[in-house]
Each structure stands twice: as C-alpha cells, then as structure tokens.
CSV table of C-alpha atoms in Angstrom, one decimal:
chain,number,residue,atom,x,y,z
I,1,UNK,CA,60.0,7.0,59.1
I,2,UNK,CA,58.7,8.1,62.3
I,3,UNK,CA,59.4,9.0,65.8
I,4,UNK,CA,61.1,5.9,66.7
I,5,UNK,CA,63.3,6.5,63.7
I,6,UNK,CA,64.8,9.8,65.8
I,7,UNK,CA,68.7,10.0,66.2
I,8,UNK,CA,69.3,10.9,69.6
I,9,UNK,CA,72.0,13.9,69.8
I,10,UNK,CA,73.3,13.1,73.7
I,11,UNK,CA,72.5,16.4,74.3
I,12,UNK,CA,69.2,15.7,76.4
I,13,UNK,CA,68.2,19.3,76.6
I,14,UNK,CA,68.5,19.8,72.6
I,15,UNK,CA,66.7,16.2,71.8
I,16,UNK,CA,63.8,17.1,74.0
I,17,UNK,CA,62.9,20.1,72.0
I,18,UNK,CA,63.5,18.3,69.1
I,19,UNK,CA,61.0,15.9,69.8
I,20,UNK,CA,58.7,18.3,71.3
I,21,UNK,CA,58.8,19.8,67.5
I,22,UNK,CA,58.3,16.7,65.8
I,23,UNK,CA,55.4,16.4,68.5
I,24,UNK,CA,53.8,19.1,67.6
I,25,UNK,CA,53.3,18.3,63.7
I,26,UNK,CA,50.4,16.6,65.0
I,27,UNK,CA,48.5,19.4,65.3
I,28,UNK,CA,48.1,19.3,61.5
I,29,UNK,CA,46.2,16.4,62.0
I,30,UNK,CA,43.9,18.1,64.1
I,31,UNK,CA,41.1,18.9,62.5
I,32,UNK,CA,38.2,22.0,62.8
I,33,UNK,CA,35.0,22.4,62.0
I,34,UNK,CA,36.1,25.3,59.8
I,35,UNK,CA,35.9,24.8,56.3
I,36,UNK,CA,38.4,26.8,54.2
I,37,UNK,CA,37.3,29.9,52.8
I,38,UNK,CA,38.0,27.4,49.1
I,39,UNK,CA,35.9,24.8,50.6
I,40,UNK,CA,37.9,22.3,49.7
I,41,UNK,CA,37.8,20.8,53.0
I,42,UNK,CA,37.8,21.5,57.5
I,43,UNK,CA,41.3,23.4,58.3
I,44,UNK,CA,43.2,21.9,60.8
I,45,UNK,CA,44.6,23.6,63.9
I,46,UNK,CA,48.3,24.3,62.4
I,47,UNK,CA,46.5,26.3,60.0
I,48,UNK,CA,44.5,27.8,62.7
I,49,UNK,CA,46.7,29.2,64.9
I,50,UNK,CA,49.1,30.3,62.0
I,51,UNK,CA,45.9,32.3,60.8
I,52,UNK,CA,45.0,33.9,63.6
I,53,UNK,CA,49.2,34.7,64.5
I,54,UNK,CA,48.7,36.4,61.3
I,55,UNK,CA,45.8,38.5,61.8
I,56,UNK,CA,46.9,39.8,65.4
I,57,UNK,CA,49.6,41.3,63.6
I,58,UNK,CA,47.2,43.4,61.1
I,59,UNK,CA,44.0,44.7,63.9
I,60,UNK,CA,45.6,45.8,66.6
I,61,UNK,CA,44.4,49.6,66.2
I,62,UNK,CA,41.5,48.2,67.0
I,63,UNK,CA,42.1,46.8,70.4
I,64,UNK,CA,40.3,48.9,73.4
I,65,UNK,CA,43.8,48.9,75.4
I,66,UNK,CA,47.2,48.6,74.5
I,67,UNK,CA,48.7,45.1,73.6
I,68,UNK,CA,52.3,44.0,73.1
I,69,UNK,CA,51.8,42.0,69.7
I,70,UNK,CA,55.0,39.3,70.4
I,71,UNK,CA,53.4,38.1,73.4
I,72,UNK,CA,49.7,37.8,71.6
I,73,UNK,CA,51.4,35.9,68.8
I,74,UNK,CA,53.2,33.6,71.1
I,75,UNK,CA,49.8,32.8,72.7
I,76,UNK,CA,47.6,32.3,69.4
I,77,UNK,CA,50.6,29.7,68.3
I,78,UNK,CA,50.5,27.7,71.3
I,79,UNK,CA,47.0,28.8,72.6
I,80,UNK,CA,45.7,25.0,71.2
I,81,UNK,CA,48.7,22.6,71.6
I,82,UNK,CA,46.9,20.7,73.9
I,83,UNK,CA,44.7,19.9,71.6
I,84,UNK,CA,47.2,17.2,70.1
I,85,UNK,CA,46.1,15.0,73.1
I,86,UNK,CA,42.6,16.7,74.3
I,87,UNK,CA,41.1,17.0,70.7
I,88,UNK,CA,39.6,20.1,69.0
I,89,UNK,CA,36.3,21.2,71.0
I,90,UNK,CA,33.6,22.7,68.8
I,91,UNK,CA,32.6,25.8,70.3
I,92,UNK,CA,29.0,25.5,69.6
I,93,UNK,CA,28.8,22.2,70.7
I,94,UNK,CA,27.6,22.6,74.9
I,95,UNK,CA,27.9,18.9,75.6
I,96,UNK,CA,31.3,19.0,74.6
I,97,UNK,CA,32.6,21.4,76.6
I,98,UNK,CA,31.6,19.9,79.3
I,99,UNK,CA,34.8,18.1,80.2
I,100,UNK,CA,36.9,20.3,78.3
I,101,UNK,CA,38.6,22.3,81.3
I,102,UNK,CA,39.9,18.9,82.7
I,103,UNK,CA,41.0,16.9,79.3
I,104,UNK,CA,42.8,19.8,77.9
I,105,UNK,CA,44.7,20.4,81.6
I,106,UNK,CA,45.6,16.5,81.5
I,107,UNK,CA,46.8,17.7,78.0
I,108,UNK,CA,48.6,20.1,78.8
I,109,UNK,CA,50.6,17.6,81.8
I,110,UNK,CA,51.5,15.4,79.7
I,111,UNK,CA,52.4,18.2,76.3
I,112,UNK,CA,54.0,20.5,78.4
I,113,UNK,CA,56.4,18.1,80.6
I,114,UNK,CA,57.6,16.7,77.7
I,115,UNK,CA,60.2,20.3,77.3
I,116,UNK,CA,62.9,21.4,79.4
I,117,UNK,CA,61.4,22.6,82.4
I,118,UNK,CA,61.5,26.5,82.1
I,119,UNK,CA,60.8,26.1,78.4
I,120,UNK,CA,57.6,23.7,79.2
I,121,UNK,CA,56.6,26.0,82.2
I,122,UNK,CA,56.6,29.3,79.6
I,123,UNK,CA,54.7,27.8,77.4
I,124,UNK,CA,52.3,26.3,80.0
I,125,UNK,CA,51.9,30.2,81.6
I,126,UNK,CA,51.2,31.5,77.6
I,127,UNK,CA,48.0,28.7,77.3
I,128,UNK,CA,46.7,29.2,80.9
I,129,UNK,CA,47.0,33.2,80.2
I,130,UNK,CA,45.0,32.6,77.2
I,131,UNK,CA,42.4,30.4,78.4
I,132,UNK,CA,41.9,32.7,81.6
I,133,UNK,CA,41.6,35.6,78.6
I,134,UNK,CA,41.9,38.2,81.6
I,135,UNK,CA,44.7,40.6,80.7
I,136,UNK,CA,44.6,43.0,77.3
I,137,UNK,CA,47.1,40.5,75.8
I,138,UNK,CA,44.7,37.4,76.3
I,139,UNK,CA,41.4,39.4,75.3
I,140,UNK,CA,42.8,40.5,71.8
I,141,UNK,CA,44.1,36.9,70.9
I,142,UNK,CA,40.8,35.8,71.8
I,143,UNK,CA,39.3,38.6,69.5
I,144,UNK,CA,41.3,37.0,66.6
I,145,UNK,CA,40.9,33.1,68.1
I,146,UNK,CA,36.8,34.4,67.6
I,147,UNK,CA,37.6,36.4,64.1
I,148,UNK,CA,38.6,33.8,62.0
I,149,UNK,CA,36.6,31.1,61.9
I,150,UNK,CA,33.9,34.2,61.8
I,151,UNK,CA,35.5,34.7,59.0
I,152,UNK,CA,35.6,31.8,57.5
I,153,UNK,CA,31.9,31.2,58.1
I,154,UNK,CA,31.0,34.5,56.0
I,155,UNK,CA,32.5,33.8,52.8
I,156,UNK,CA,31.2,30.0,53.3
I,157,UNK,CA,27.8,30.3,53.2
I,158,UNK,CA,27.8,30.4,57.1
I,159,UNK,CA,28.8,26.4,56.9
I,160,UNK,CA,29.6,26.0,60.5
I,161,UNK,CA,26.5,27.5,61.3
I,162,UNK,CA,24.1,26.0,59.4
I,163,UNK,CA,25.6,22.6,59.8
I,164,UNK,CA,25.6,22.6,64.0
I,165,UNK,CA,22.2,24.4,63.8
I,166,UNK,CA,23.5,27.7,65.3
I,167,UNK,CA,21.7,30.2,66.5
I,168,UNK,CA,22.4,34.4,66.7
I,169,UNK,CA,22.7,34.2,70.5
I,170,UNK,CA,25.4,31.3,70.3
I,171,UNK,CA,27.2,33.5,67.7
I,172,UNK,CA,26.4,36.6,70.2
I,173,UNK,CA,27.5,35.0,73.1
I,174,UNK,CA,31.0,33.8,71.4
I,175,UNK,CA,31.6,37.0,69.7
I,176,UNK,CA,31.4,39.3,73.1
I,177,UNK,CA,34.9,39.5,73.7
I,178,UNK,CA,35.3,41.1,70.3
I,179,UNK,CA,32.3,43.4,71.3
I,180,UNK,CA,33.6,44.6,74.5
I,181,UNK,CA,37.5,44.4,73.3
I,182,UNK,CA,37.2,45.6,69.6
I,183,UNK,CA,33.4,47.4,69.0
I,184,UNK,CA,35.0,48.8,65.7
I,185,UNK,CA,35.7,44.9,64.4
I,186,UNK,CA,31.7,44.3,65.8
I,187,UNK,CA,30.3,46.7,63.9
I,188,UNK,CA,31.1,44.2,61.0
I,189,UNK,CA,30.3,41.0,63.2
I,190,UNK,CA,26.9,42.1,63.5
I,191,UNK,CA,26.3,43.1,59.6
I,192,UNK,CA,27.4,39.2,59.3
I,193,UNK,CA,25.2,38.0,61.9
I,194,UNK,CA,22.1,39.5,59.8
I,195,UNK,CA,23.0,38.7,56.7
I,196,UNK,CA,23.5,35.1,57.6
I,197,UNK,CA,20.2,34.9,59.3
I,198,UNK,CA,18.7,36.8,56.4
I,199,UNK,CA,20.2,33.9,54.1
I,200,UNK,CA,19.3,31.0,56.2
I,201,UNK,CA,22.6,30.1,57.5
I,202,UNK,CA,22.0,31.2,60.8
I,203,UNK,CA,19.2,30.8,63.2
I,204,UNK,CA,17.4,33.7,65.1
C-alpha cells in the first residue's frame, strides 16, 4: 500500500488534507544527527518536533517575556515540515547551510500548496515566524528547538559533538537565543558546555 493506493472521497477540500497527512509521515523518515538519549540510534524529525512540542509546554516560566504556549506548539510541530523535501540541515555543519534559506523555501512551495489555501497559507506564516525567530513566540520555540538536542548531547557522551568536531563557540553561538531568552535554562547550558569540554566531547 501506498499513496497511489488512496481512495479519493470527492470532497477535494477533505482529500487534500488527507493527503497532506499522509504526506507528512515522511518526516519519520527524516533523520537527525541526534542520537537518542538510549543510543540506540539518530531520532528522526517526527520525534523531534513532538519533543520539543513537549518541552515548550513544561519551561515557560522561564521565558524573559510572556508567550502564548498554543501558538509555540503549533510552530515547534510544523517549524521542520519542509524538511520532507529540503532534508534535515546539521546545525554545526557551515557548508551546509549555505543554501539552506533557498531549498527549504522551494520546500516549503511545493509542501505548503499542496493544502487548501488558507490552511497552506497558516501553516506557511507559523514556519516563516519561526525561522525569522523575531517575536517572544518564535524566540522560546527556538529556546526548546536549541534545548533538546542539547539535551540529548549531555546524557550521550556529547555524541553530536564529538562526532562533527564541535567546538564551545559553535555550541555558544547556537545556544544564544536560550541565553538572551531564558538565562535561568543557561545557567545549566553552560555547566554542560564545561563538563563536555572537560570530558573531551567538546572542543575549546
């Protein structure tokens, strides 16, 4: 079974959303360069984004200005759609963000038109908010979008890090929003950012 296999309903509103959502189960074939806290293997950007939905729901005391928490989950569950057709962009990786503005906007052409149009254009205004991570609502979900794989990275011996060849101003440099937008959460960041360089995983 597949897509082809789809039974059209003749309702042409409801079938494009339906196939939008069976669209989007190709994010769990997306993979990270986060390894699950079990180490078992890279997550993959379903997991991601439920993650870090997840986690906006639990810090928000910590945010430096008020946020509405329904629109910062909508964004961290849509925030890398595009990456179905774009691909997933390691962070740390400078020659691969290079052309990352453009592919993930042809991305985002192609994902987005595929909805009805005020459903494709919401969704659309939630990523570009995000990505532009200008208003209180963008800088938090960009907090948790840095977090996780943060996260992840502590309590696996700093895999990510050691295996790119990472350095603490890389890390620094990612993890600012979270300093500016939640010093309370950096206070911990930068015991992490220590201790991995203390342990190797991370390069001064």
């Amino acid at each position: 079974m597949a897509i082809e296999d789809f039974i059209e309903s003749k309702n042409i509103r409801l079938d494009q959303q339906l196939r939008f959502s069976a669209e989007i189960d190709k994010m769990t074939s997306i993979f990270r360069h986060t390894m699950l806290i079990n180490k078992s293997r890279r997550e993959n950007d379903a997991e991601h984004s439920w993650h870090i939905a997840v986690m906006a729901m639990l810090f928000q005391e910590y945010a430096a200005e008020p946020v509405d928490i329904s629109h910062v989950i909508k964004m961290c569950v849509v925030h890398d759609l595009v990456e179905i057709y774009a691909g997933d962009t390691f962070a740390y990786d400078p020659k691969a963000n290079e052309d990352k503005t453009l592919r993930e906007q042809k991305a985002a052409d192609k994902l987005f038109a595929q909805l009805p149009a005020e459903q494709g254009k919401e969704i659309r205004m939630l990523w570009e908010e995000f990505d532009a991570t200008e208003t209180p609502d963008a800088k938090y979900a960009a907090c948790m979008d840095t977090l996780q794989p943060l996260l992840h990275n502590t309590l696996t011996d700093g895999h990510t890090w050691a295996e790119s060849g990472t350095n603490r101003a890389a890390v620094e440099k990612r993890a600012s929003v979270i300093k500016s937008f939640m010093p309370e959460v950096y206070k911990w960041v930068e015991k992490n950012i220590q201790n991995a360089i203390s342990k190797g995983w991370l390069k001064e």
